Amino acid sequence: MIQRFDTGPRMSEMTVHNGVAYLAGQVAEDDSLDISGQTREVLAQIDALLARAGSDKSKLLRAQIFLVDLADFPAMNAVWEQWVVPGHTPARATVQAALANPNWKIEIVVTAAV
């Protein structure tokens, strides 16, 4: 069985199948924030979605981080390192990318065990 959360005409915010939660790319709602603020907001959204699936950040399997400006890498990492659970860090990739909204500084996609 596949569970879909917050399904719209284009996408679902999260799907769960065979004990794995797949989250859509999460972006900041307040796009006026700096990279630290946007990162904190995105991570809070991830926490909330994972909780709805019965999971949490200690069960992250993989994270893909898209940054508009690689100069933001250190500030983003400072927030990320405060958020992740020591000893339970996921496989991760960070790349530079143009995002759909020019005010977004970061988008994060994660998968997690449920």
PDB file of N, CA and C in Angstrom:
ATOM      1  N   MET A   1       0.831  -1.182   0.000  1.00  0.00           N
ATOM      2  CA  MET A   1       0.000   0.000   0.000  1.00  0.00           C
ATOM      3  C   MET A   1       0.879   1.251   0.000  1.00  0.00           C
ATOM      4  N   ILE A   2       0.463   2.242  -0.716  1.00  0.00           N
ATOM      5  CA  ILE A   2       1.145   3.527  -0.758  1.00  0.00           C
ATOM      6  C   ILE A   2       0.266   4.553  -0.056  1.00  0.00           C
ATOM      7  N   GLN A   3       0.851   5.275   0.900  1.00  0.00           N
ATOM      8  CA  GLN A   3       0.160   6.383   1.552  1.00  0.00           C
ATOM      9  C   GLN A   3       0.674   7.679   0.937  1.00  0.00           C
ATOM     10  N   ARG A   4      -0.233   8.605   0.695  1.00  0.00           N
ATOM     11  CA  ARG A   4       0.128   9.911   0.145  1.00  0.00           C
ATOM     12  C   ARG A   4      -0.380  10.991   1.098  1.00  0.00           C
ATOM     13  N   PHE A   5       0.451  11.989   1.335  1.00  0.00           N
ATOM     14  CA  PHE A   5       0.117  13.070   2.248  1.00  0.00           C
ATOM     15  C   PHE A   5       0.101  14.401   1.496  1.00  0.00           C
ATOM     16  N   ASP A   6      -0.918  15.199   1.770  1.00  0.00           N
ATOM     17  CA  ASP A   6      -1.047  16.533   1.163  1.00  0.00           C
ATOM     18  C   ASP A   6      -0.906  16.443  -0.352  1.00  0.00           C
ATOM     19  N   THR A   7      -1.749  15.617  -0.934  1.00  0.00           N
ATOM     20  CA  THR A   7      -1.706  15.375  -2.372  1.00  0.00           C
ATOM     21  C   THR A   7      -2.425  16.478  -3.127  1.00  0.00           C
ATOM     22  N   GLY A   8      -1.766  16.995  -4.140  1.00  0.00           N
ATOM     23  CA  GLY A   8      -2.348  18.015  -4.998  1.00  0.00           C
ATOM     24  C   GLY A   8      -2.330  17.539  -6.439  1.00  0.00           C
ATOM     25  N   PRO A   9      -2.659  18.408  -7.371  1.00  0.00           N
ATOM     26  CA  PRO A   9      -2.705  18.008  -8.771  1.00  0.00           C
ATOM     27  C   PRO A   9      -1.331  17.707  -9.364  1.00  0.00           C
ATOM     28  N   ARG A  10      -0.273  18.249  -8.755  1.00  0.00           N
ATOM     29  CA  ARG A  10       1.069  18.093  -9.294  1.00  0.00           C
ATOM     30  C   ARG A  10       1.929  17.121  -8.491  1.00  0.00           C
ATOM     31  N   MET A  11       1.707  17.068  -7.181  1.00  0.00           N
ATOM     32  CA  MET A  11       2.607  16.291  -6.326  1.00  0.00           C
ATOM     33  C   MET A  11       1.992  16.061  -4.960  1.00  0.00           C
ATOM     34  N   SER A  12       2.612  15.162  -4.208  1.00  0.00           N
ATOM     35  CA  SER A  12       2.306  14.956  -2.793  1.00  0.00           C
ATOM     36  C   SER A  12       3.502  15.454  -1.992  1.00  0.00           C
ATOM     37  N   GLU A  13       3.251  15.974  -0.804  1.00  0.00           N
ATOM     38  CA  GLU A  13       4.352  16.429   0.047  1.00  0.00           C
ATOM     39  C   GLU A  13       5.160  15.244   0.574  1.00  0.00           C
ATOM     40  N   MET A  14       4.486  14.085   0.695  1.00  0.00           N
ATOM     41  CA  MET A  14       5.190  12.903   1.190  1.00  0.00           C
ATOM     42  C   MET A  14       4.432  11.668   0.743  1.00  0.00           C
ATOM     43  N   THR A  15       5.179  10.630   0.396  1.00  0.00           N
ATOM     44  CA  THR A  15       4.603   9.318   0.149  1.00  0.00           C
ATOM     45  C   THR A  15       5.330   8.317   1.044  1.00  0.00           C
ATOM     46  N   VAL A  16       4.601   7.301   1.463  1.00  0.00           N
ATOM     47  CA  VAL A  16       5.184   6.256   2.310  1.00  0.00           C
ATOM     48  C   VAL A  16       4.863   4.914   1.672  1.00  0.00           C
ATOM     49  N   HIS A  17       5.905   4.088   1.521  1.00  0.00           N
ATOM     50  CA  HIS A  17       5.735   2.761   0.932  1.00  0.00           C
ATOM     51  C   HIS A  17       6.782   1.822   1.517  1.00  0.00           C
ATOM     52  N   ASN A  18       6.368   0.630   1.879  1.00  0.00           N
ATOM     53  CA  ASN A  18       7.287  -0.392   2.402  1.00  0.00           C
ATOM     54  C   ASN A  18       8.200   0.125   3.505  1.00  0.00           C
ATOM     55  N   GLY A  19       7.647   0.912   4.421  1.00  0.00           N
ATOM     56  CA  GLY A  19       8.421   1.374   5.569  1.00  0.00           C
ATOM     57  C   GLY A  19       9.393   2.499   5.289  1.00  0.00           C
ATOM     58  N   VAL A  20       9.237   3.181   4.152  1.00  0.00           N
ATOM     59  CA  VAL A  20      10.109   4.310   3.813  1.00  0.00           C
ATOM     60  C   VAL A  20       9.252   5.523   3.487  1.00  0.00           C
ATOM     61  N   ALA A  21       9.603   6.662   4.068  1.00  0.00           N
ATOM     62  CA  ALA A  21       8.934   7.931   3.777  1.00  0.00           C
ATOM     63  C   ALA A  21       9.796   8.719   2.796  1.00  0.00           C
ATOM     64  N   TYR A  22       9.160   9.168   1.727  1.00  0.00           N
ATOM     65  CA  TYR A  22       9.829   9.963   0.690  1.00  0.00           C
ATOM     66  C   TYR A  22       9.217  11.361   0.723  1.00  0.00           C
ATOM     67  N   LEU A  23       9.996  12.348   1.064  1.00  0.00           N
ATOM     68  CA  LEU A  23       9.490  13.710   1.127  1.00  0.00           C
ATOM     69  C   LEU A  23       9.794  14.466  -0.154  1.00  0.00           C
ATOM     70  N   ALA A  24       8.854  15.306  -0.554  1.00  0.00           N
ATOM     71  CA  ALA A  24       9.095  16.227  -1.659  1.00  0.00           C
ATOM     72  C   ALA A  24      10.105  17.268  -1.193  1.00  0.00           C
ATOM     73  N   GLY A  25      10.658  18.004  -2.114  1.00  0.00           N
ATOM     74  CA  GLY A  25      11.576  19.073  -1.749  1.00  0.00           C
ATOM     75  C   GLY A  25      10.880  20.089  -0.866  1.00  0.00           C
ATOM     76  N   GLN A  26      11.514  20.414   0.251  1.00  0.00           N
ATOM     77  CA  GLN A  26      10.952  21.365   1.200  1.00  0.00           C
ATOM     78  C   GLN A  26      11.695  22.692   1.078  1.00  0.00           C
ATOM     79  N   VAL A  27      10.924  23.780   1.018  1.00  0.00           N
ATOM     80  CA  VAL A  27      11.477  25.127   0.903  1.00  0.00           C
ATOM     81  C   VAL A  27      10.861  25.998   1.985  1.00  0.00           C
ATOM     82  N   ALA A  28      11.508  27.109   2.265  1.00  0.00           N
ATOM     83  CA  ALA A  28      11.024  28.016   3.300  1.00  0.00           C
ATOM     84  C   ALA A  28       9.735  28.701   2.872  1.00  0.00           C
ATOM     85  N   GLU A  29       8.809  28.826   3.803  1.00  0.00           N
ATOM     86  CA  GLU A  29       7.603  29.608   3.538  1.00  0.00           C
ATOM     87  C   GLU A  29       7.929  31.098   3.567  1.00  0.00           C
ATOM     88  N   ASP A  30       8.818  31.502   4.460  1.00  0.00           N
ATOM     89  CA  ASP A  30       9.238  32.903   4.549  1.00  0.00           C
ATOM     90  C   ASP A  30      10.525  33.057   3.750  1.00  0.00           C
ATOM     91  N   ASP A  31      10.388  33.441   2.492  1.00  0.00           N
ATOM     92  CA  ASP A  31      11.560  33.526   1.620  1.00  0.00           C
ATOM     93  C   ASP A  31      12.372  34.801   1.819  1.00  0.00           C
ATOM     94  N   SER A  32      12.000  35.610   2.818  1.00  0.00           N
ATOM     95  CA  SER A  32      12.793  36.799   3.137  1.00  0.00           C
ATOM     96  C   SER A  32      13.905  36.491   4.137  1.00  0.00           C
ATOM     97  N   LEU A  33      13.885  35.299   4.727  1.00  0.00           N
ATOM     98  CA  LEU A  33      14.890  34.911   5.715  1.00  0.00           C
ATOM     99  C   LEU A  33      16.249  34.684   5.062  1.00  0.00           C
ATOM    100  N   ASP A  34      17.318  34.808   5.863  1.00  0.00           N
ATOM    101  CA  ASP A  34      18.659  34.476   5.372  1.00  0.00           C
ATOM    102  C   ASP A  34      18.802  32.962   5.330  1.00  0.00           C
ATOM    103  N   ILE A  35      19.958  32.474   4.914  1.00  0.00           N
ATOM    104  CA  ILE A  35      20.149  31.031   4.754  1.00  0.00           C
ATOM    105  C   ILE A  35      19.939  30.276   6.061  1.00  0.00           C
ATOM    106  N   SER A  36      20.374  30.827   7.168  1.00  0.00           N
ATOM    107  CA  SER A  36      20.177  30.144   8.459  1.00  0.00           C
ATOM    108  C   SER A  36      18.698  30.033   8.783  1.00  0.00           C
ATOM    109  N   GLY A  37      17.966  31.118   8.607  1.00  0.00           N
ATOM    110  CA  GLY A  37      16.536  31.106   8.890  1.00  0.00           C
ATOM    111  C   GLY A  37      15.779  30.184   7.963  1.00  0.00           C
ATOM    112  N   GLN A  38      16.094  30.225   6.664  1.00  0.00           N
ATOM    113  CA  GLN A  38      15.419  29.328   5.726  1.00  0.00           C
ATOM    114  C   GLN A  38      15.741  27.877   6.039  1.00  0.00           C
ATOM    115  N   THR A  39      16.980  27.587   6.394  1.00  0.00           N
ATOM    116  CA  THR A  39      17.355  26.209   6.723  1.00  0.00           C
ATOM    117  C   THR A  39      16.587  25.727   7.942  1.00  0.00           C
ATOM    118  N   ARG A  40      16.511  26.554   8.987  1.00  0.00           N
ATOM    119  CA  ARG A  40      15.761  26.168  10.192  1.00  0.00           C
ATOM    120  C   ARG A  40      14.287  25.905   9.852  1.00  0.00           C
ATOM    121  N   GLU A  41      13.703  26.760   9.023  1.00  0.00           N
ATOM    122  CA  GLU A  41      12.300  26.593   8.659  1.00  0.00           C
ATOM    123  C   GLU A  41      12.083  25.297   7.874  1.00  0.00           C
ATOM    124  N   VAL A  42      12.963  25.015   6.929  1.00  0.00           N
ATOM    125  CA  VAL A  42      12.848  23.788   6.138  1.00  0.00           C
ATOM    126  C   VAL A  42      12.994  22.554   7.036  1.00  0.00           C
ATOM    127  N   LEU A  43      13.947  22.580   7.939  1.00  0.00           N
ATOM    128  CA  LEU A  43      14.147  21.429   8.825  1.00  0.00           C
ATOM    129  C   LEU A  43      12.951  21.222   9.750  1.00  0.00           C
ATOM    130  N   ALA A  44      12.310  22.294  10.172  1.00  0.00           N
ATOM    131  CA  ALA A  44      11.095  22.171  10.992  1.00  0.00           C
ATOM    132  C   ALA A  44       9.963  21.538  10.180  1.00  0.00           C
ATOM    133  N   GLN A  45       9.866  21.887   8.909  1.00  0.00           N
ATOM    134  CA  GLN A  45       8.850  21.275   8.044  1.00  0.00           C
ATOM    135  C   GLN A  45       9.126  19.788   7.883  1.00  0.00           C
ATOM    136  N   ILE A  46      10.397  19.437   7.732  1.00  0.00           N
ATOM    137  CA  ILE A  46      10.768  18.022   7.617  1.00  0.00           C
ATOM    138  C   ILE A  46      10.390  17.277   8.891  1.00  0.00           C
ATOM    139  N   ASP A  47      10.691  17.864  10.048  1.00  0.00           N
ATOM    140  CA  ASP A  47      10.309  17.244  11.327  1.00  0.00           C
ATOM    141  C   ASP A  47       8.810  16.978  11.375  1.00  0.00           C
ATOM    142  N   ALA A  48       8.012  17.957  10.972  1.00  0.00           N
ATOM    143  CA  ALA A  48       6.557  17.830  11.034  1.00  0.00           C
ATOM    144  C   ALA A  48       6.051  16.742  10.088  1.00  0.00           C
ATOM    145  N   LEU A  49       6.572  16.693   8.876  1.00  0.00           N
ATOM    146  CA  LEU A  49       6.146  15.653   7.932  1.00  0.00           C
ATOM    147  C   LEU A  49       6.545  14.268   8.414  1.00  0.00           C
ATOM    148  N   LEU A  50       7.771  14.126   8.888  1.00  0.00           N
ATOM    149  CA  LEU A  50       8.215  12.824   9.382  1.00  0.00           C
ATOM    150  C   LEU A  50       7.352  12.353  10.554  1.00  0.00           C
ATOM    151  N   ALA A  51       6.975  13.268  11.433  1.00  0.00           N
ATOM    152  CA  ALA A  51       6.121  12.904  12.569  1.00  0.00           C
ATOM    153  C   ALA A  51       4.775  12.373  12.084  1.00  0.00           C
ATOM    154  N   ARG A  52       4.236  12.965  11.040  1.00  0.00           N
ATOM    155  CA  ARG A  52       2.958  12.499  10.491  1.00  0.00           C
ATOM    156  C   ARG A  52       3.061  11.073   9.958  1.00  0.00           C
ATOM    157  N   ALA A  53       4.249  10.677   9.525  1.00  0.00           N
ATOM    158  CA  ALA A  53       4.459   9.320   9.007  1.00  0.00           C
ATOM    159  C   ALA A  53       4.858   8.347  10.110  1.00  0.00           C
ATOM    160  N   GLY A  54       5.015   8.846  11.334  1.00  0.00           N
ATOM    161  CA  GLY A  54       5.458   8.000  12.435  1.00  0.00           C
ATOM    162  C   GLY A  54       6.960   7.806  12.451  1.00  0.00           C
ATOM    163  N   SER A  55       7.690   8.775  11.927  1.00  0.00           N
ATOM    164  CA  SER A  55       9.148   8.701  11.860  1.00  0.00           C
ATOM    165  C   SER A  55       9.740   9.962  12.489  1.00  0.00           C
ATOM    166  N   ASP A  56      11.042  10.071  12.431  1.00  0.00           N
ATOM    167  CA  ASP A  56      11.718  11.272  12.913  1.00  0.00           C
ATOM    168  C   ASP A  56      13.108  11.345  12.299  1.00  0.00           C
ATOM    169  N   LYS A  57      13.816  12.441  12.582  1.00  0.00           N
ATOM    170  CA  LYS A  57      15.112  12.689  11.948  1.00  0.00           C
ATOM    171  C   LYS A  57      16.186  11.668  12.320  1.00  0.00           C
ATOM    172  N   SER A  58      15.996  10.896  13.380  1.00  0.00           N
ATOM    173  CA  SER A  58      16.976   9.854  13.722  1.00  0.00           C
ATOM    174  C   SER A  58      16.904   8.684  12.741  1.00  0.00           C
ATOM    175  N   LYS A  59      15.852   8.664  11.919  1.00  0.00           N
ATOM    176  CA  LYS A  59      15.652   7.576  10.964  1.00  0.00           C
ATOM    177  C   LYS A  59      15.910   8.012   9.520  1.00  0.00           C
ATOM    178  N   LEU A  60      16.550   9.183   9.347  1.00  0.00           N
ATOM    179  CA  LEU A  60      16.865   9.640   7.997  1.00  0.00           C
ATOM    180  C   LEU A  60      17.799   8.652   7.307  1.00  0.00           C
ATOM    181  N   LEU A  61      17.508   8.365   6.057  1.00  0.00           N
ATOM    182  CA  LEU A  61      18.351   7.498   5.244  1.00  0.00           C
ATOM    183  C   LEU A  61      19.218   8.311   4.292  1.00  0.00           C
ATOM    184  N   ARG A  62      18.614   9.354   3.728  1.00  0.00           N
ATOM    185  CA  ARG A  62      19.307  10.132   2.699  1.00  0.00           C
ATOM    186  C   ARG A  62      18.777  11.554   2.693  1.00  0.00           C
ATOM    187  N   ALA A  63      19.663  12.506   2.413  1.00  0.00           N
ATOM    188  CA  ALA A  63      19.270  13.908   2.255  1.00  0.00           C
ATOM    189  C   ALA A  63      19.947  14.471   1.015  1.00  0.00           C
ATOM    190  N   GLN A  64      19.179  15.225   0.249  1.00  0.00           N
ATOM    191  CA  GLN A  64      19.713  15.951  -0.896  1.00  0.00           C
ATOM    192  C   GLN A  64      19.437  17.428  -0.631  1.00  0.00           C
ATOM    193  N   ILE A  65      20.499  18.220  -0.644  1.00  0.00           N
ATOM    194  CA  ILE A  65      20.382  19.640  -0.339  1.00  0.00           C
ATOM    195  C   ILE A  65      20.764  20.426  -1.581  1.00  0.00           C
ATOM    196  N   PHE A  66      19.881  21.342  -1.949  1.00  0.00           N
ATOM    197  CA  PHE A  66      20.102  22.204  -3.106  1.00  0.00           C
ATOM    198  C   PHE A  66      20.286  23.624  -2.596  1.00  0.00           C
ATOM    199  N   LEU A  67      21.445  24.206  -2.862  1.00  0.00           N
ATOM    200  CA  LEU A  67      21.751  25.577  -2.464  1.00  0.00           C
ATOM    201  C   LEU A  67      21.886  26.453  -3.697  1.00  0.00           C
ATOM    202  N   VAL A  68      21.310  27.634  -3.640  1.00  0.00           N
ATOM    203  CA  VAL A  68      21.464  28.584  -4.742  1.00  0.00           C
ATOM    204  C   VAL A  68      22.890  29.100  -4.786  1.00  0.00           C
ATOM    205  N   ASP A  69      23.460  29.365  -3.614  1.00  0.00           N
ATOM    206  CA  ASP A  69      24.794  29.958  -3.526  1.00  0.00           C
ATOM    207  C   ASP A  69      25.668  29.096  -2.616  1.00  0.00           C
ATOM    208  N   LEU A  70      26.707  28.515  -3.166  1.00  0.00           N
ATOM    209  CA  LEU A  70      27.582  27.654  -2.359  1.00  0.00           C
ATOM    210  C   LEU A  70      28.309  28.427  -1.267  1.00  0.00           C
ATOM    211  N   ALA A  71      28.317  29.742  -1.337  1.00  0.00           N
ATOM    212  CA  ALA A  71      28.885  30.545  -0.247  1.00  0.00           C
ATOM    213  C   ALA A  71      28.056  30.370   1.031  1.00  0.00           C
ATOM    214  N   ASP A  72      26.799  29.904   0.900  1.00  0.00           N
ATOM    215  CA  ASP A  72      25.932  29.654   2.053  1.00  0.00           C
ATOM    216  C   ASP A  72      26.194  28.298   2.715  1.00  0.00           C
ATOM    217  N   PHE A  73      27.081  27.497   2.127  1.00  0.00           N
ATOM    218  CA  PHE A  73      27.352  26.146   2.628  1.00  0.00           C
ATOM    219  C   PHE A  73      27.746  26.124   4.110  1.00  0.00           C
ATOM    220  N   PRO A  74      28.694  26.954   4.571  1.00  0.00           N
ATOM    221  CA  PRO A  74      29.058  26.904   5.993  1.00  0.00           C
ATOM    222  C   PRO A  74      27.910  27.275   6.938  1.00  0.00           C
ATOM    223  N   ALA A  75      27.139  28.299   6.606  1.00  0.00           N
ATOM    224  CA  ALA A  75      26.035  28.720   7.473  1.00  0.00           C
ATOM    225  C   ALA A  75      24.934  27.653   7.491  1.00  0.00           C
ATOM    226  N   MET A  76      24.649  27.057   6.345  1.00  0.00           N
ATOM    227  CA  MET A  76      23.662  25.988   6.288  1.00  0.00           C
ATOM    228  C   MET A  76      24.131  24.806   7.121  1.00  0.00           C
ATOM    229  N   ASN A  77      25.407  24.434   6.988  1.00  0.00           N
ATOM    230  CA  ASN A  77      25.941  23.310   7.753  1.00  0.00           C
ATOM    231  C   ASN A  77      25.876  23.553   9.256  1.00  0.00           C
ATOM    232  N   ALA A  78      26.068  24.782   9.687  1.00  0.00           N
ATOM    233  CA  ALA A  78      26.006  25.094  11.124  1.00  0.00           C
ATOM    234  C   ALA A  78      24.608  24.773  11.667  1.00  0.00           C
ATOM    235  N   VAL A  79      23.571  25.129  10.922  1.00  0.00           N
ATOM    236  CA  VAL A  79      22.201  24.829  11.344  1.00  0.00           C
ATOM    237  C   VAL A  79      21.943  23.331  11.240  1.00  0.00           C
ATOM    238  N   TRP A  80      22.357  22.723  10.139  1.00  0.00           N
ATOM    239  CA  TRP A  80      22.168  21.281   9.923  1.00  0.00           C
ATOM    240  C   TRP A  80      22.799  20.480  11.062  1.00  0.00           C
ATOM    241  N   GLU A  81      24.022  20.817  11.436  1.00  0.00           N
ATOM    242  CA  GLU A  81      24.743  20.046  12.456  1.00  0.00           C
ATOM    243  C   GLU A  81      24.106  20.168  13.830  1.00  0.00           C
ATOM    244  N   GLN A  82      23.401  21.267  14.098  1.00  0.00           N
ATOM    245  CA  GLN A  82      22.663  21.392  15.357  1.00  0.00           C
ATOM    246  C   GLN A  82      21.387  20.559  15.324  1.00  0.00           C
ATOM    247  N   TRP A  83      20.871  20.319  14.128  1.00  0.00           N
ATOM    248  CA  TRP A  83      19.587  19.631  13.974  1.00  0.00           C
ATOM    249  C   TRP A  83      19.715  18.115  13.920  1.00  0.00           C
ATOM    250  N   VAL A  84      20.689  17.587  13.180  1.00  0.00           N
ATOM    251  CA  VAL A  84      20.783  16.133  13.018  1.00  0.00           C
ATOM    252  C   VAL A  84      21.129  15.458  14.342  1.00  0.00           C
ATOM    253  N   VAL A  85      20.753  14.204  14.433  1.00  0.00           N
ATOM    254  CA  VAL A  85      21.027  13.419  15.633  1.00  0.00           C
ATOM    255  C   VAL A  85      22.424  12.814  15.509  1.00  0.00           C
ATOM    256  N   PRO A  86      23.339  13.138  16.427  1.00  0.00           N
ATOM    257  CA  PRO A  86      24.692  12.572  16.345  1.00  0.00           C
ATOM    258  C   PRO A  86      24.642  11.045  16.275  1.00  0.00           C
ATOM    259  N   GLY A  87      25.426  10.493  15.391  1.00  0.00           N
ATOM    260  CA  GLY A  87      25.455   9.045  15.206  1.00  0.00           C
ATOM    261  C   GLY A  87      24.361   8.515  14.302  1.00  0.00           C
ATOM    262  N   HIS A  88      23.436   9.392  13.880  1.00  0.00           N
ATOM    263  CA  HIS A  88      22.333   8.982  13.014  1.00  0.00           C
ATOM    264  C   HIS A  88      22.258   9.885  11.782  1.00  0.00           C
ATOM    265  N   THR A  89      23.393  10.394  11.351  1.00  0.00           N
ATOM    266  CA  THR A  89      23.403  11.276  10.179  1.00  0.00           C
ATOM    267  C   THR A  89      23.178  10.458   8.911  1.00  0.00           C
ATOM    268  N   PRO A  90      22.418  11.020   7.971  1.00  0.00           N
ATOM    269  CA  PRO A  90      22.097  10.285   6.748  1.00  0.00           C
ATOM    270  C   PRO A  90      23.192  10.408   5.702  1.00  0.00           C
ATOM    271  N   ALA A  91      23.111   9.575   4.693  1.00  0.00           N
ATOM    272  CA  ALA A  91      23.894   9.815   3.479  1.00  0.00           C
ATOM    273  C   ALA A  91      23.394  11.157   2.942  1.00  0.00           C
ATOM    274  N   ARG A  92      24.315  11.982   2.398  1.00  0.00           N
ATOM    275  CA  ARG A  92      23.909  13.333   2.012  1.00  0.00           C
ATOM    276  C   ARG A  92      24.683  13.821   0.810  1.00  0.00           C
ATOM    277  N   ALA A  93      24.008  14.595  -0.019  1.00  0.00           N
ATOM    278  CA  ALA A  93      24.650  15.286  -1.131  1.00  0.00           C
ATOM    279  C   ALA A  93      24.185  16.736  -1.087  1.00  0.00           C
ATOM    280  N   THR A  94      25.091  17.647  -1.395  1.00  0.00           N
ATOM    281  CA  THR A  94      24.753  19.069  -1.482  1.00  0.00           C
ATOM    282  C   THR A  94      25.256  19.575  -2.822  1.00  0.00           C
ATOM    283  N   VAL A  95      24.354  20.219  -3.567  1.00  0.00           N
ATOM    284  CA  VAL A  95      24.719  20.740  -4.879  1.00  0.00           C
ATOM    285  C   VAL A  95      24.210  22.166  -5.030  1.00  0.00           C
ATOM    286  N   GLN A  96      24.827  22.893  -5.936  1.00  0.00           N
ATOM    287  CA  GLN A  96      24.352  24.223  -6.277  1.00  0.00           C
ATOM    288  C   GLN A  96      23.289  24.086  -7.364  1.00  0.00           C
ATOM    289  N   ALA A  97      22.189  24.834  -7.208  1.00  0.00           N
ATOM    290  CA  ALA A  97      21.094  24.726  -8.168  1.00  0.00           C
ATOM    291  C   ALA A  97      20.285  26.014  -8.201  1.00  0.00           C
ATOM    292  N   ALA A  98      19.729  26.304  -9.350  1.00  0.00           N
ATOM    293  CA  ALA A  98      18.756  27.382  -9.458  1.00  0.00           C
ATOM    294  C   ALA A  98      17.416  26.805  -8.998  1.00  0.00           C
ATOM    295  N   LEU A  99      16.724  27.511  -8.101  1.00  0.00           N
ATOM    296  CA  LEU A  99      15.446  27.031  -7.587  1.00  0.00           C
ATOM    297  C   LEU A  99      14.299  27.784  -8.264  1.00  0.00           C
ATOM    298  N   ALA A 100      13.088  27.232  -8.160  1.00  0.00           N
ATOM    299  CA  ALA A 100      11.933  27.772  -8.873  1.00  0.00           C
ATOM    300  C   ALA A 100      11.586  29.205  -8.461  1.00  0.00           C
ATOM    301  N   ASN A 101      11.801  29.544  -7.202  1.00  0.00           N
ATOM    302  CA  ASN A 101      11.546  30.900  -6.698  1.00  0.00           C
ATOM    303  C   ASN A 101      12.908  31.555  -6.465  1.00  0.00           C
ATOM    304  N   PRO A 102      13.181  32.698  -7.062  1.00  0.00           N
ATOM    305  CA  PRO A 102      14.501  33.309  -6.908  1.00  0.00           C
ATOM    306  C   PRO A 102      14.833  33.743  -5.482  1.00  0.00           C
ATOM    307  N   ASN A 103      13.833  33.793  -4.589  1.00  0.00           N
ATOM    308  CA  ASN A 103      14.090  34.171  -3.201  1.00  0.00           C
ATOM    309  C   ASN A 103      14.422  32.978  -2.307  1.00  0.00           C
ATOM    310  N   TRP A 104      14.145  31.772  -2.789  1.00  0.00           N
ATOM    311  CA  TRP A 104      14.519  30.595  -2.017  1.00  0.00           C
ATOM    312  C   TRP A 104      16.026  30.423  -2.074  1.00  0.00           C
ATOM    313  N   LYS A 105      16.624  30.128  -0.944  1.00  0.00           N
ATOM    314  CA  LYS A 105      18.062  29.918  -0.869  1.00  0.00           C
ATOM    315  C   LYS A 105      18.419  28.435  -0.755  1.00  0.00           C
ATOM    316  N   ILE A 106      17.433  27.619  -0.352  1.00  0.00           N
ATOM    317  CA  ILE A 106      17.691  26.205  -0.084  1.00  0.00           C
ATOM    318  C   ILE A 106      16.427  25.369  -0.318  1.00  0.00           C
ATOM    319  N   GLU A 107      16.652  24.153  -0.786  1.00  0.00           N
ATOM    320  CA  GLU A 107      15.589  23.143  -0.871  1.00  0.00           C
ATOM    321  C   GLU A 107      16.203  21.837  -0.395  1.00  0.00           C
ATOM    322  N   ILE A 108      15.471  21.100   0.434  1.00  0.00           N
ATOM    323  CA  ILE A 108      15.981  19.844   0.970  1.00  0.00           C
ATOM    324  C   ILE A 108      14.965  18.723   0.697  1.00  0.00           C
ATOM    325  N   VAL A 109      15.485  17.596   0.199  1.00  0.00           N
ATOM    326  CA  VAL A 109      14.702  16.387  -0.056  1.00  0.00           C
ATOM    327  C   VAL A 109      15.271  15.291   0.854  1.00  0.00           C
ATOM    328  N   VAL A 110      14.405  14.593   1.576  1.00  0.00           N
ATOM    329  CA  VAL A 110      14.897  13.499   2.425  1.00  0.00           C
ATOM    330  C   VAL A 110      14.059  12.250   2.222  1.00  0.00           C
ATOM    331  N   THR A 111      14.665  11.118   2.539  1.00  0.00           N
ATOM    332  CA  THR A 111      13.965   9.857   2.693  1.00  0.00           C
ATOM    333  C   THR A 111      14.298   9.347   4.093  1.00  0.00           C
ATOM    334  N   ALA A 112      13.338   8.642   4.684  1.00  0.00           N
ATOM    335  CA  ALA A 112      13.532   8.162   6.058  1.00  0.00           C
ATOM    336  C   ALA A 112      12.814   6.844   6.254  1.00  0.00           C
ATOM    337  N   ALA A 113      13.356   6.033   7.125  1.00  0.00           N
ATOM    338  CA  ALA A 113      12.665   4.805   7.530  1.00  0.00           C
ATOM    339  C   ALA A 113      11.500   5.189   8.442  1.00  0.00           C
ATOM    340  N   VAL A 114      10.454   4.374   8.380  1.00  0.00           N
ATOM    341  CA  VAL A 114       9.280   4.623   9.226  1.00  0.00           C
ATOM    342  C   VAL A 114       9.261   3.607  10.335  1.00  0.00           C
TER     343      VAL A 114
END
